[in-house]
Structure formats: structure tokens, C-alpha cells
Amino acid sequence: MTKRSILFLFFVTVLFCLGLVETVDSDLWWHLKVGESVFTHGIPRVDIFSFTAVGQRFIDQEWLSEVLLYLMNAWAGMPGLMISFAFLSVITFGCVYFTRAGLPLVGIPMTILACYSSKFLWQARPQIFNILMLAALLWLLQGVRDRKRSWRWLYVLPVLSLFWVNMHSGNLMGIVVMALVLACDAFQGGVLHSRAEGILRGVEIKHFAVVFSLSVLASLCNPVGYKIFVFPLQTLSTKEIQSFIMEWQSHDFHNPFAWGFLVMLVAGAMSLMLFPKRLDLATAFLYAGSMAGALMSRRHSPFFSVVATPVMIQMISSGITSARWRAFLSLEFSWNFPRGVRYGVFSLLAGLIFVGSFVWSQHKIAGYHRSISQYFPVKAVELLKGRGYSPKRVLNEYAWGGYLIWNGFPVFIDGRTEVYGAQFFKDYLDTMGSREFSPKVRGQLDRWGIEYCLLNARSPLRNALKMTGEWQEVYQDGLSSIVIRKPLPPGSAVKPEGK
Amino acid sequence: MAALVYAFGLTPTLDPDMGWHLGTGEWILQHGFPRTDPFSFTVAGHFWTAHEWLSEVIMRRLYGLGGYPAMMISFALVGVLVFGLVYWTCPRRPYIAGALAFFALLTSRFLWGARPQIFNVLMMAAFLLLIQGVRMRRFHWKFLYTLPLLVMIWVNLHSGYLLGLVVMVAFLTGDLFQIFVLHSEEGTLGEKGLAHFSGILILCLAAVGMNPTGYKILLYPFETLSSKIMQTTILEWQSPIFQHWNYWPFLGVMSLGAAAFLLFPPKRNIANFLIYAGSMAMGLFARRHIPFFAVAAIPMIALAVSEGFPVPAWVNRGSDVALTQTARTFRYLLNVFFAMVILVGVFSWTGYRLNHNPSAMEKSFPVKAFQFIKGNGAIARLRIYNEYVWGGYLIWNGFPVFMDGRADLYGGKFFFDYLFAHDLRGGAVGITRYLDSYGVDGILVPPGGILGNAFLSNPEWRLAYRDSTAVLFLRKVPFSVPPVTQSPERFYSPLKSNNLEGPRRPHS
């Protein structure tokens, strides 16, 4: 046992613990349900989960991720999901650490920072596969560009694309990254005749062109064919999605969640300005582009971490020229302790790391029930199910649609915004944000034949409905509120309670 | 370039705070420096720090010279000065520096207008020119002794003077580390310069006290920065939303900076990093700080880019080529022609912008509604609840306000209550109680807003005036004066005889 192995054990454990988070992603539930549907009936082509868009086209661009999520949940439940995504965190940021050469004591803290800055988005969700795939792509590609591995490894990329495209439509990002590297390296090597290190040249660039074409072809091997390339562009160009869904918005740097990303930006500036080193054109474009993407949408900030962290590690590592510092940061120094003491200390540290990670895992896993109750209307849904309300038409909170789907309720709306369309989403937001029972709100409720509303207790619409004589609140528990249309349906068993 | 910068800087006078700045300037010219609030009826007499008094006097004087047009033109010229200083700070003039200085203007443009904050940007640009000029050995270190004088002016223009001190501390710390730890004097003030700079920093601190509130001004910026309600609810204190095109130039400068530093690595300079990263973080925290990043970062990016691109031969070829007399005459005439075209363009654009300013103001401020209030003596004596962003306009027109942009004066609790009531978070009952507690008899808000819609159906209030910008609701039975019995025919006045029962106090 050496100090290097202890350090890496600590590194892996930190990545695991940072990735082990409560599963409170609002979309998880409908992903599980879709996964179940795919597993039992095949890939759905139309919506089967809502009563407002039922029968409308549904592009299930994440079917493979959903099947994996469903199988993991069926096999090991929520704890299994949490632990598997914690391992994905280790793999993803392991790829980030090994993408470019660097000193271990520079690379490890920087990678942990990258993982921490992405933590706010880390959940059991298909989007994580995008981050993993991008990290794997860059690790493979940069290894070939840095001559650490043979160009033959490039031929793994089409296989990667084949998996990626069926896991998430974010595969387009991989295609864009490959196209950018191909164009920049061809320009830099072929036109500028640059002698820069870390770019593909000669036979490598020719093979990469072939690999790129194969990857594009592999990306077509999915249930919707070429339309998979259009899907992300539709999402990116839908104003309502970009404006109203939190994770598509820019970071609010007053919020501590964004500070990890801010530290990454400052660390980036530090690497570039204090440890200057000329890098290639593709790296410059990837760095600047991923930074711009992350600033536009907080959802993209893990991509910046994945792209920029190896660059920072390389720059800082190569900028440290002092032999003494290099020896220290690469762990090439000796401790003058007797061998037995050293082993004893290392064994103790290893034991502490194992115990620490075990306790942390237990704590997180034990807390997931509480987290779910904090974010989702667990009690209200149990009540509604018990009283036979699940087939009735509900106006639900956007973030609770998935949970209702998982519990067998046909929903008004859920996280599959693209199924519902921009106008529907806008009307929905207008209705939910209304502080008064206007004719427009009434029109919306009547049009869809809404029988009851499952609202957040702080929803403005809740107050607006309560003030009218036509609706009555029958349940509230601090998180959620059930408001039903008066008169109470004949034979209704739902009685006012919980007030 | 100057014409282009001027054209972009010539913006309508729509800053919601401009009115109270003018009002304060007027007050200072007539009564001296105010110590308490003279403008509102809600916090009248409360302690108030008019930390921008010199800017306000300047703005009032400009207004006196030529009204809003004079202010528009003056602040556009300040823009030319600011980005001229940025251009001058950049190496590799004119092409790279010119293009990047223009980029800096685009980054800052969304915030440009007749407002004291612009003097902060100007002062920051002047500070950076002086300090970077000395660090790049373009100026003698003796020029640094102008900094205390600048601080003395700055502290009276705006409490943002603190930024100047922070910048100085960053340069001092960075250069000390670079010289004594990294043993590199290149691109720093040098040992001798640093010794003087330390003394100058102390002089600057002493100069801070030369303002009407003395050293209390040192604490003032922290009150604003630590006010959670101001930071979260006032738009320009919030983080930029990069989906809006206003902030794309900021995004562009950050991306350009990253790409430039990767492709053309700059020489290691600790102070430059501190200024670059610090101003970037400030811009990301609050959009009102974005211009500081533009002013600070652009010269550094220009330095990196200029070191990456050698000067192409054609740039200097013009001066080497011997021209015939005819060619020289032609070139001279061509230049005169271009200068004339630019001048005509500037005059036409100025005329166009000045002509459109009144209509732009009418759309942003309750101009006609206020004329209506002024024309009705009884209404003009009422206490009117106003929209936050219209407070300044009302103050400038001599009307006591419920609230205006001086959020620091009103305090976090008042501001929170104002917003709570404004968004009807307490429901109809909440807003009624809130207005009653201040004895408010009228509300002046935009039509179609939450309050505008809610009061249409409120039986205790009547719609007295409406246009496309503002609606005025009056209490049918006011607190303070008898209800208005007559109003001009052109205004909607649903006052009916059953309301003429005389004044009453709702809680009596």
C-alpha cells in the first residue's frame, strides 16, 4: 500500500460520495414508467400518460436510459439507483482526470472541484449519461491526440455513438465535438502547417474523418432515425422551455448552488493567465464554447467541467516548473518513517475512508424517503388513490407530473414539455401563475374538464380558487393542496381533512 | 470610432432613477446637502445619504443647460471618453484596440444612460489607464499621484469609489507577490513604483473622507451589497440572463478572453488575473457590474491577441509608399468626404434620437397621468401609492412619493412590504390594510398589471384616469380631502352622486 494508492482511494471515495444524492429529480418517475412500458410493450410512439396530449406523437429519445433506470429500480430499488449513479460519477470524473496529463495533486483537487460544481445536477436521470459519454469521448479522443494511445482506438467512437444516441438525444453534442476537432485539426495541421502538440495529423486525421462518418451513421441507428438530430434543436429553440424551466435558465450567482461553477470559471481564468501555455485551436473552441453554453443554461455547466478541467490540470501542471514542487505534487517524495509505521498509518487511513464512505452512504440512503416526501405530494397522492381519484382529470403541478404518472394517474402535464407543445405550456403557466379566478383560468379548467387540482401549497392559483365559490380545498399538508370543483361529485368520499 | 461610440451611447433618458437624481441636484443647489429625505411621504425626515450628490448637481446643471437633450448628448460624450480611455489602455492601436474597445462598448451598452453609475465606469477606466500605463512603462510613475485627486472626485460622484480602492489593493497585492515571490518585475509597477503606490493608496484612503458624510461613506456600499432584498429584487443587481441578447456581448468577451488566452498565452501577471477574474465574478453576480469587466478585461485581451498576431506589413505600408501629388490630393479629399459623411450621420442620428425621446419617455413614465393629477388640485394633494420605477419621475415633478429608487433609504422591511403588497401576495385584504396604514388615497400603476386589474373590481376605489402607460385609482371616500367632484371630460370618471357623502376614515 502506497501513498499514491491511498490518495486514489480517497479520490474515488470523494467522487462516489459527491455523486450519491437523493433521487428527487421530478422527471425520474416518468422515466421509470416509460422504461417499464418499453420493457413490457416496446418503445412508445405516442403519449399514453396524460389526458391532455394522449395519442400525440412522443419521441422517446432516452429509451435505453429509461430501460436501464427501470431495471435498476426493479432490481435494487431507489438505493440501487442512487448507488449506481454514484458509480457513474466516479467513472465520469475518472475519465476527466485521465483525459490530459497532469500532476496528481493538481488533478485530484481540480477534478473534485469539477465534480462538486456539477453536483447540483447530479441525479438518477438520463442527462447524466450525456456527461458520462462526453467525458468518455474526450478521454478517448484526447488520448489519441496526445499519442498516449493508438489511432485504432478512434474506432470505438462509432460504438459509443450508437449507445449514446439511444440513451439521450444529447448525442448531437458528441457529433458536434467530433466535427469541431476534425475541422480544427485539419485546418491547423493541413492549412496552417502548425507544429502544435496534441492534434491529429496525417493518417490519424484521415481515420478520424472515417470514424466521424461512421459515428454519424451510427447515430441514425435509433427508433426515430435522422429526426433525433432535430429533437435537441427543437428543445433549444423553444422559448417557453428556455425561459420557464429552471435548469435551462442561466445561473443565478446569488444562489450558493452556482458558486461551484463560479469557482470553476475563476480557476479557469487562473490557469489561463497564471500558467499560460499555448494549446490547439480545437481546445480553445471547446473551452470557450462549453463556457458559453454553461453560462446560457445551468444544465450545461457539467459539460464545461468535463471539457475545461483537463485543460486546467494540464496548464497548471505544466506551468509549475520548480523541481521541488513538481516532486511534491506528483507524490515523488519519501517519508522517513519505518516501513511498519507507514503501513500502519496507510491501513488506518484506508479503513477510515471505507468506514466514512459506508456511513455517508447509509446516511444518504436512509434520507431518500424523507427527501421524496419533502419534494413530492406523497400523502396527497396516497389519499387520492385511496379514494378512487386516480382516473379523474387533475390539474397538477408541472414538477409533480412524473410522480403522478408513476402512481398511475393520467396527468395534465409533466416534464415531457415537447409532447405538450409551446402554446399548451404557456397557457398552463398563465393558469398556474394566476392570482385571480379570471375568465381565462375558468376557460382553461372547463376546456379540459378539470375535476380537481393538485397544487403546491404556495401556488397563487390555490388562493384564487379558494376565493371563488365554485372550488373547495379539501386537503392541504404544507406541501400540497387538493382543491376540488364544487359541488362535490355525488358519492365522493374525499372529505375535508388535514387542515 | 468616436462617432460610432457616440451614436451607441446616445440613449433615451429612461433611467427610472434619473428623476430623483435631478430632484436631488435641484434640492442641493437650492438648500444645500440633504441629510434627511425630502421627497417621500412615507419616510420623510428619515436619515438619508445622498452619496451621489456631485453627479446629481452635474446632471441638474446639464438639464438647466438644455434639458433632456443636453443630458443625452453629455452622457453619450462621456461614453466616447470612457471607451477612448479603454482604447488608449489597449496595446496595438488602432485596429485590434479599436475593434475590442468597440466590443467593450457593446458589452456595456445595455446600462448606458444619464445616471451617476456611468461616472463609476469613467473613473474605473481612468484608474486602469493610469495604473496599467505605468505598469506597461507608457507613463512615468509620478502620474500615479493623480489617483488621490481622482478618488476625491469619485467619492463625491458615487459610492462606487470603493471599487477604485479595491482595484488599487489588487494591483498592490498582485505586484508585491509577483516581485517578491515570483521575482519578476515585468509588467508590474516595479519596486520603486510599488513603494510610491503604497503611499498613494494611503493618500487615496485619506481622500475618501472628503465628502459631506465623511468616513461614513466607507460603510455605505456595504449596506447596499448586504441588503438581500435589494440584491434579489432589483433587476440590475441580479445575475445576467444570458438568454437575453443584452448580455451576449458579455458572453462574447468572456469566450473571446478564454480563447485568446489559450491560443496566445499572455505573460504571467498576478494583478491582471486578480482584476480579470474579480471583475468577471462581479459581472456574473450583478449585471450592473458588467461594464467594469468590459473596461478591465478588454485591454488584457487586446494584449494577448496583439502578441499572437504580428503586425501585418500592409498596416504600415501607407506611410512608406511615396504618393504622387494627385494621389495625395485625392486621399485628402476622400478623407474630408468621409469626415463629412460621419458628421452628417452624427447630426442626423442625434436629431432622430432627440426627437424620439419625449415619446419614449411617455411610454415609460406616467407623463399624461401626472398632467391629469397636476390639473386637479384636489388629487394633487392626495397621498398616492406609486409604481417603484415611477417614483423618480414624480419627485422630479415635485410630487411626494410613496416609494422611489432610493431603496437604501426605505430599508429592507419597507421594500419587502411594498413588494408583498404590490404583487397582491396578501390578497385584496392585505393591500387594503397596507394602503390604509399609510393613509393612501390613490394608486398610480401600469394598466394590465396585478394591481391595475385587481382595483378595477374593488368597490371602494374608482378609476379616475387611464391611458396606455398608467391607471390612477382613487379612494371613493378619501382619507385626507373631500372626493373630487369634477374632472375634465376627456378622462374617464365614474364618480357617482352616491359617493358624495363626505370624507370618512375607514377605521374610525
PDB file of N, CA and C in Angstrom, chain A residues 405-475:
ATOM      1  N   ILE A 405     -47.610  10.135 -12.746  1.00  0.00           N
ATOM      2  CA  ILE A 405     -47.552   9.089 -13.780  1.00  0.00           C
ATOM      3  C   ILE A 405     -47.082   7.764 -13.151  1.00  0.00           C
ATOM      4  N   TRP A 406     -46.060   7.853 -12.338  1.00  0.00           N
ATOM      5  CA  TRP A 406     -45.519   6.656 -11.688  1.00  0.00           C
ATOM      6  C   TRP A 406     -46.588   5.984 -10.821  1.00  0.00           C
ATOM      7  N   ASN A 407     -47.511   6.807 -10.293  1.00  0.00           N
ATOM      8  CA  ASN A 407     -48.559   6.275  -9.426  1.00  0.00           C
ATOM      9  C   ASN A 407     -49.848   5.958 -10.191  1.00  0.00           C
ATOM     10  N   GLY A 408     -49.756   6.015 -11.506  1.00  0.00           N
ATOM     11  CA  GLY A 408     -50.886   5.572 -12.329  1.00  0.00           C
ATOM     12  C   GLY A 408     -51.960   6.611 -12.582  1.00  0.00           C
ATOM     13  N   PHE A 409     -51.658   7.900 -12.377  1.00  0.00           N
ATOM     14  CA  PHE A 409     -52.638   8.963 -12.675  1.00  0.00           C
ATOM     15  C   PHE A 409     -52.409   9.463 -14.103  1.00  0.00           C
ATOM     16  N   PRO A 410     -53.468   9.611 -14.899  1.00  0.00           N
ATOM     17  CA  PRO A 410     -53.290  10.358 -16.157  1.00  0.00           C
ATOM     18  C   PRO A 410     -53.114  11.831 -15.796  1.00  0.00           C
ATOM     19  N   VAL A 411     -52.091  12.473 -16.329  1.00  0.00           N
ATOM     20  CA  VAL A 411     -51.753  13.820 -15.854  1.00  0.00           C
ATOM     21  C   VAL A 411     -52.170  14.903 -16.833  1.00  0.00           C
ATOM     22  N   PHE A 412     -52.193  16.132 -16.310  1.00  0.00           N
ATOM     23  CA  PHE A 412     -52.430  17.295 -17.161  1.00  0.00           C
ATOM     24  C   PHE A 412     -51.147  17.621 -17.909  1.00  0.00           C
ATOM     25  N   ILE A 413     -50.057  17.619 -17.160  1.00  0.00           N
ATOM     26  CA  ILE A 413     -48.747  17.946 -17.751  1.00  0.00           C
ATOM     27  C   ILE A 413     -47.659  17.252 -16.932  1.00  0.00           C
ATOM     28  N   ASP A 414     -46.518  17.036 -17.578  1.00  0.00           N
ATOM     29  CA  ASP A 414     -45.350  16.529 -16.860  1.00  0.00           C
ATOM     30  C   ASP A 414     -44.108  17.051 -17.574  1.00  0.00           C
ATOM     31  N   GLY A 415     -42.946  16.534 -17.206  1.00  0.00           N
ATOM     32  CA  GLY A 415     -41.693  17.092 -17.707  1.00  0.00           C
ATOM     33  C   GLY A 415     -41.439  16.900 -19.191  1.00  0.00           C
ATOM     34  N   ARG A 416     -42.280  16.143 -19.891  1.00  0.00           N
ATOM     35  CA  ARG A 416     -42.078  15.932 -21.330  1.00  0.00           C
ATOM     36  C   ARG A 416     -42.676  17.114 -22.094  1.00  0.00           C
ATOM     37  N   THR A 417     -42.094  18.276 -21.901  1.00  0.00           N
ATOM     38  CA  THR A 417     -42.667  19.520 -22.430  1.00  0.00           C
ATOM     39  C   THR A 417     -42.904  19.453 -23.928  1.00  0.00           C
ATOM     40  N   GLU A 418     -41.983  18.767 -24.629  1.00  0.00           N
ATOM     41  CA  GLU A 418     -42.076  18.728 -26.090  1.00  0.00           C
ATOM     42  C   GLU A 418     -43.342  17.997 -26.562  1.00  0.00           C
ATOM     43  N   VAL A 419     -43.871  17.104 -25.743  1.00  0.00           N
ATOM     44  CA  VAL A 419     -45.094  16.382 -26.127  1.00  0.00           C
ATOM     45  C   VAL A 419     -46.287  17.350 -26.126  1.00  0.00           C
ATOM     46  N   TYR A 420     -46.270  18.253 -25.179  1.00  0.00           N
ATOM     47  CA  TYR A 420     -47.427  19.143 -24.987  1.00  0.00           C
ATOM     48  C   TYR A 420     -47.406  20.346 -25.925  1.00  0.00           C
ATOM     49  N   GLY A 421     -46.203  20.780 -26.319  1.00  0.00           N
ATOM     50  CA  GLY A 421     -46.103  21.922 -27.226  1.00  0.00           C
ATOM     51  C   GLY A 421     -46.003  23.230 -26.468  1.00  0.00           C
ATOM     52  N   ALA A 422     -45.461  24.232 -27.160  1.00  0.00           N
ATOM     53  CA  ALA A 422     -45.147  25.514 -26.528  1.00  0.00           C
ATOM     54  C   ALA A 422     -46.402  26.264 -26.074  1.00  0.00           C
ATOM     55  N   GLN A 423     -47.435  26.275 -26.926  1.00  0.00           N
ATOM     56  CA  GLN A 423     -48.638  27.061 -26.592  1.00  0.00           C
ATOM     57  C   GLN A 423     -49.346  26.470 -25.370  1.00  0.00           C
ATOM     58  N   PHE A 424     -49.426  25.146 -25.350  1.00  0.00           N
ATOM     59  CA  PHE A 424     -50.058  24.478 -24.198  1.00  0.00           C
ATOM     60  C   PHE A 424     -49.298  24.826 -22.923  1.00  0.00           C
ATOM     61  N   PHE A 425     -47.966  24.778 -23.014  1.00  0.00           N
ATOM     62  CA  PHE A 425     -47.126  25.048 -21.852  1.00  0.00           C
ATOM     63  C   PHE A 425     -47.323  26.495 -21.380  1.00  0.00           C
ATOM     64  N   LYS A 426     -47.417  27.401 -22.340  1.00  0.00           N
ATOM     65  CA  LYS A 426     -47.588  28.819 -21.993  1.00  0.00           C
ATOM     66  C   LYS A 426     -48.945  29.032 -21.305  1.00  0.00           C
ATOM     67  N   ASP A 427     -49.986  28.433 -21.890  1.00  0.00           N
ATOM     68  CA  ASP A 427     -51.317  28.555 -21.279  1.00  0.00           C
ATOM     69  C   ASP A 427     -51.314  27.967 -19.867  1.00  0.00           C
ATOM     70  N   TYR A 428     -50.621  26.843 -19.733  1.00  0.00           N
ATOM     71  CA  TYR A 428     -50.543  26.193 -18.419  1.00  0.00           C
ATOM     72  C   TYR A 428     -49.879  27.133 -17.404  1.00  0.00           C
ATOM     73  N   LEU A 429     -48.754  27.736 -17.823  1.00  0.00           N
ATOM     74  CA  LEU A 429     -48.036  28.627 -16.904  1.00  0.00           C
ATOM     75  C   LEU A 429     -48.895  29.844 -16.545  1.00  0.00           C
ATOM     76  N   ASP A 430     -49.615  30.363 -17.538  1.00  0.00           N
ATOM     77  CA  ASP A 430     -50.511  31.505 -17.262  1.00  0.00           C
ATOM     78  C   ASP A 430     -51.558  31.116 -16.225  1.00  0.00           C
ATOM     79  N   THR A 431     -52.120  29.926 -16.398  1.00  0.00           N
ATOM     80  CA  THR A 431     -53.164  29.468 -15.470  1.00  0.00           C
ATOM     81  C   THR A 431     -52.588  29.285 -14.069  1.00  0.00           C
ATOM     82  N   MET A 432     -51.455  28.616 -13.979  1.00  0.00           N
ATOM     83  CA  MET A 432     -50.878  28.326 -12.666  1.00  0.00           C
ATOM     84  C   MET A 432     -50.385  29.579 -11.954  1.00  0.00           C
ATOM     85  N   GLY A 433     -49.993  30.584 -12.747  1.00  0.00           N
ATOM     86  CA  GLY A 433     -49.472  31.818 -12.140  1.00  0.00           C
ATOM     87  C   GLY A 433     -50.555  32.813 -11.817  1.00  0.00           C
ATOM     88  N   SER A 434     -51.784  32.506 -12.153  1.00  0.00           N
ATOM     89  CA  SER A 434     -52.861  33.474 -11.985  1.00  0.00           C
ATOM     90  C   SER A 434     -53.201  33.666 -10.499  1.00  0.00           C
ATOM     91  N   ARG A 435     -53.301  34.938 -10.123  1.00  0.00           N
ATOM     92  CA  ARG A 435     -53.656  35.241  -8.730  1.00  0.00           C
ATOM     93  C   ARG A 435     -55.152  35.503  -8.593  1.00  0.00           C
ATOM     94  N   GLU A 436     -55.867  35.436  -9.701  1.00  0.00           N
ATOM     95  CA  GLU A 436     -57.309  35.650  -9.636  1.00  0.00           C
ATOM     96  C   GLU A 436     -57.999  34.627 -10.538  1.00  0.00           C
ATOM     97  N   PHE A 437     -59.254  34.372 -10.214  1.00  0.00           N
ATOM     98  CA  PHE A 437     -60.016  33.388 -10.982  1.00  0.00           C
ATOM     99  C   PHE A 437     -60.618  34.096 -12.196  1.00  0.00           C
ATOM    100  N   SER A 438     -59.759  34.386 -13.154  1.00  0.00           N
ATOM    101  CA  SER A 438     -60.177  35.162 -14.321  1.00  0.00           C
ATOM    102  C   SER A 438     -60.964  34.272 -15.284  1.00  0.00           C
ATOM    103  N   PRO A 439     -61.664  34.896 -16.229  1.00  0.00           N
ATOM    104  CA  PRO A 439     -62.371  34.083 -17.229  1.00  0.00           C
ATOM    105  C   PRO A 439     -61.435  33.157 -17.986  1.00  0.00           C
ATOM    106  N   LYS A 440     -60.174  33.600 -18.155  1.00  0.00           N
ATOM    107  CA  LYS A 440     -59.214  32.764 -18.884  1.00  0.00           C
ATOM    108  C   LYS A 440     -58.910  31.481 -18.086  1.00  0.00           C
ATOM    109  N   VAL A 441     -58.757  31.654 -16.783  1.00  0.00           N
ATOM    110  CA  VAL A 441     -58.484  30.487 -15.927  1.00  0.00           C
ATOM    111  C   VAL A 441     -59.684  29.550 -15.954  1.00  0.00           C
ATOM    112  N   ARG A 442     -60.834  30.143 -15.795  1.00  0.00           N
ATOM    113  CA  ARG A 442     -62.058  29.332 -15.818  1.00  0.00           C
ATOM    114  C   ARG A 442     -62.158  28.572 -17.144  1.00  0.00           C
ATOM    115  N   GLY A 443     -61.851  29.299 -18.239  1.00  0.00           N
ATOM    116  CA  GLY A 443     -61.918  28.686 -19.567  1.00  0.00           C
ATOM    117  C   GLY A 443     -60.986  27.487 -19.675  1.00  0.00           C
ATOM    118  N   GLN A 444     -59.786  27.644 -19.157  1.00  0.00           N
ATOM    119  CA  GLN A 444     -58.814  26.549 -19.213  1.00  0.00           C
ATOM    120  C   GLN A 444     -59.317  25.330 -18.426  1.00  0.00           C
ATOM    121  N   LEU A 445     -59.815  25.595 -17.216  1.00  0.00           N
ATOM    122  CA  LEU A 445     -60.274  24.489 -16.362  1.00  0.00           C
ATOM    123  C   LEU A 445     -61.475  23.788 -16.984  1.00  0.00           C
ATOM    124  N   ASP A 446     -62.377  24.579 -17.574  1.00  0.00           N
ATOM    125  CA  ASP A 446     -63.569  23.990 -18.193  1.00  0.00           C
ATOM    126  C   ASP A 446     -63.210  23.225 -19.467  1.00  0.00           C
ATOM    127  N   ARG A 447     -62.308  23.825 -20.222  1.00  0.00           N
ATOM    128  CA  ARG A 447     -61.946  23.219 -21.501  1.00  0.00           C
ATOM    129  C   ARG A 447     -61.417  21.793 -21.322  1.00  0.00           C
ATOM    130  N   TRP A 448     -60.618  21.599 -20.285  1.00  0.00           N
ATOM    131  CA  TRP A 448     -60.030  20.277 -20.065  1.00  0.00           C
ATOM    132  C   TRP A 448     -60.850  19.431 -19.084  1.00  0.00           C
ATOM    133  N   GLY A 449     -61.975  19.956 -18.657  1.00  0.00           N
ATOM    134  CA  GLY A 449     -62.849  19.198 -17.763  1.00  0.00           C
ATOM    135  C   GLY A 449     -62.180  18.835 -16.450  1.00  0.00           C
ATOM    136  N   ILE A 450     -61.455  19.785 -15.895  1.00  0.00           N
ATOM    137  CA  ILE A 450     -60.689  19.501 -14.674  1.00  0.00           C
ATOM    138  C   ILE A 450     -61.641  19.249 -13.505  1.00  0.00           C
ATOM    139  N   GLU A 451     -61.419  18.140 -12.823  1.00  0.00           N
ATOM    140  CA  GLU A 451     -62.283  17.792 -11.690  1.00  0.00           C
ATOM    141  C   GLU A 451     -61.658  18.162 -10.353  1.00  0.00           C
ATOM    142  N   TYR A 452     -60.360  18.141 -10.314  1.00  0.00           N
ATOM    143  CA  TYR A 452     -59.682  18.581  -9.095  1.00  0.00           C
ATOM    144  C   TYR A 452     -58.262  19.059  -9.441  1.00  0.00           C
ATOM    145  N   CYS A 453     -57.701  19.850  -8.538  1.00  0.00           N
ATOM    146  CA  CYS A 453     -56.356  20.387  -8.757  1.00  0.00           C
ATOM    147  C   CYS A 453     -55.448  19.885  -7.633  1.00  0.00           C
ATOM    148  N   LEU A 454     -54.268  19.450  -8.007  1.00  0.00           N
ATOM    149  CA  LEU A 454     -53.255  19.083  -7.013  1.00  0.00           C
ATOM    150  C   LEU A 454     -52.154  20.125  -7.133  1.00  0.00           C
ATOM    151  N   LEU A 455     -52.184  21.071  -6.174  1.00  0.00           N
ATOM    152  CA  LEU A 455     -51.339  22.255  -6.299  1.00  0.00           C
ATOM    153  C   LEU A 455     -50.337  22.330  -5.166  1.00  0.00           C
ATOM    154  N   ASN A 456     -49.283  23.080  -5.427  1.00  0.00           N
ATOM    155  CA  ASN A 456     -48.344  23.405  -4.367  1.00  0.00           C
ATOM    156  C   ASN A 456     -49.072  24.302  -3.363  1.00  0.00           C
ATOM    157  N   ALA A 457     -48.783  24.115  -2.089  1.00  0.00           N
ATOM    158  CA  ALA A 457     -49.489  24.900  -1.069  1.00  0.00           C
ATOM    159  C   ALA A 457     -49.233  26.396  -1.236  1.00  0.00           C
ATOM    160  N   ARG A 458     -48.119  26.765  -1.908  1.00  0.00           N
ATOM    161  CA  ARG A 458     -47.818  28.184  -2.109  1.00  0.00           C
ATOM    162  C   ARG A 458     -48.238  28.679  -3.490  1.00  0.00           C
ATOM    163  N   SER A 459     -48.992  27.864  -4.201  1.00  0.00           N
ATOM    164  CA  SER A 459     -49.404  28.253  -5.549  1.00  0.00           C
ATOM    165  C   SER A 459     -50.373  29.439  -5.496  1.00  0.00           C
ATOM    166  N   PRO A 460     -50.169  30.453  -6.327  1.00  0.00           N
ATOM    167  CA  PRO A 460     -51.125  31.567  -6.366  1.00  0.00           C
ATOM    168  C   PRO A 460     -52.518  31.104  -6.780  1.00  0.00           C
ATOM    169  N   LEU A 461     -52.563  30.084  -7.647  1.00  0.00           N
ATOM    170  CA  LEU A 461     -53.858  29.603  -8.129  1.00  0.00           C
ATOM    171  C   LEU A 461     -54.689  29.009  -6.981  1.00  0.00           C
ATOM    172  N   ARG A 462     -54.005  28.421  -6.026  1.00  0.00           N
ATOM    173  CA  ARG A 462     -54.726  27.830  -4.887  1.00  0.00           C
ATOM    174  C   ARG A 462     -55.580  28.904  -4.200  1.00  0.00           C
ATOM    175  N   ASN A 463     -54.961  30.061  -3.933  1.00  0.00           N
ATOM    176  CA  ASN A 463     -55.702  31.145  -3.283  1.00  0.00           C
ATOM    177  C   ASN A 463     -56.829  31.652  -4.167  1.00  0.00           C
ATOM    178  N   ALA A 464     -56.495  31.774  -5.466  1.00  0.00           N
ATOM    179  CA  ALA A 464     -57.509  32.284  -6.401  1.00  0.00           C
ATOM    180  C   ALA A 464     -58.724  31.356  -6.428  1.00  0.00           C
ATOM    181  N   LEU A 465     -58.477  30.035  -6.440  1.00  0.00           N
ATOM    182  CA  LEU A 465     -59.588  29.075  -6.480  1.00  0.00           C
ATOM    183  C   LEU A 465     -60.380  29.088  -5.178  1.00  0.00           C
ATOM    184  N   LYS A 466     -59.615  29.199  -4.075  1.00  0.00           N
ATOM    185  CA  LYS A 466     -60.300  29.180  -2.771  1.00  0.00           C
ATOM    186  C   LYS A 466     -61.240  30.363  -2.608  1.00  0.00           C
ATOM    187  N   MET A 467     -60.899  31.490  -3.249  1.00  0.00           N
ATOM    188  CA  MET A 467     -61.717  32.696  -3.099  1.00  0.00           C
ATOM    189  C   MET A 467     -63.018  32.624  -3.890  1.00  0.00           C
ATOM    190  N   THR A 468     -63.081  31.684  -4.833  1.00  0.00           N
ATOM    191  CA  THR A 468     -64.326  31.565  -5.605  1.00  0.00           C
ATOM    192  C   THR A 468     -65.285  30.641  -4.857  1.00  0.00           C
ATOM    193  N   GLY A 469     -66.509  30.676  -5.236  1.00  0.00           N
ATOM    194  CA  GLY A 469     -67.473  29.779  -4.607  1.00  0.00           C
ATOM    195  C   GLY A 469     -67.579  28.463  -5.341  1.00  0.00           C
ATOM    196  N   GLU A 470     -66.838  28.328  -6.435  1.00  0.00           N
ATOM    197  CA  GLU A 470     -67.004  27.142  -7.277  1.00  0.00           C
ATOM    198  C   GLU A 470     -66.020  26.035  -6.943  1.00  0.00           C
ATOM    199  N   TRP A 471     -64.991  26.344  -6.169  1.00  0.00           N
ATOM    200  CA  TRP A 471     -63.972  25.347  -5.843  1.00  0.00           C
ATOM    201  C   TRP A 471     -63.788  25.285  -4.334  1.00  0.00           C
ATOM    202  N   GLN A 472     -63.401  24.137  -3.872  1.00  0.00           N
ATOM    203  CA  GLN A 472     -63.235  23.978  -2.429  1.00  0.00           C
ATOM    204  C   GLN A 472     -61.960  23.190  -2.129  1.00  0.00           C
ATOM    205  N   GLU A 473     -61.196  23.725  -1.194  1.00  0.00           N
ATOM    206  CA  GLU A 473     -59.989  23.000  -0.787  1.00  0.00           C
ATOM    207  C   GLU A 473     -60.397  21.899   0.199  1.00  0.00           C
ATOM    208  N   VAL A 474     -59.994  20.670  -0.095  1.00  0.00           N
ATOM    209  CA  VAL A 474     -60.384  19.565   0.776  1.00  0.00           C
ATOM    210  C   VAL A 474     -59.203  18.963   1.520  1.00  0.00           C
ATOM    211  N   TYR A 475     -57.995  19.368   1.121  1.00  0.00           N
ATOM    212  CA  TYR A 475     -56.823  18.796   1.796  1.00  0.00           C
ATOM    213  C   TYR A 475     -55.645  19.729   1.599  1.00  0.00           C
TER     214      TYR A 475
END
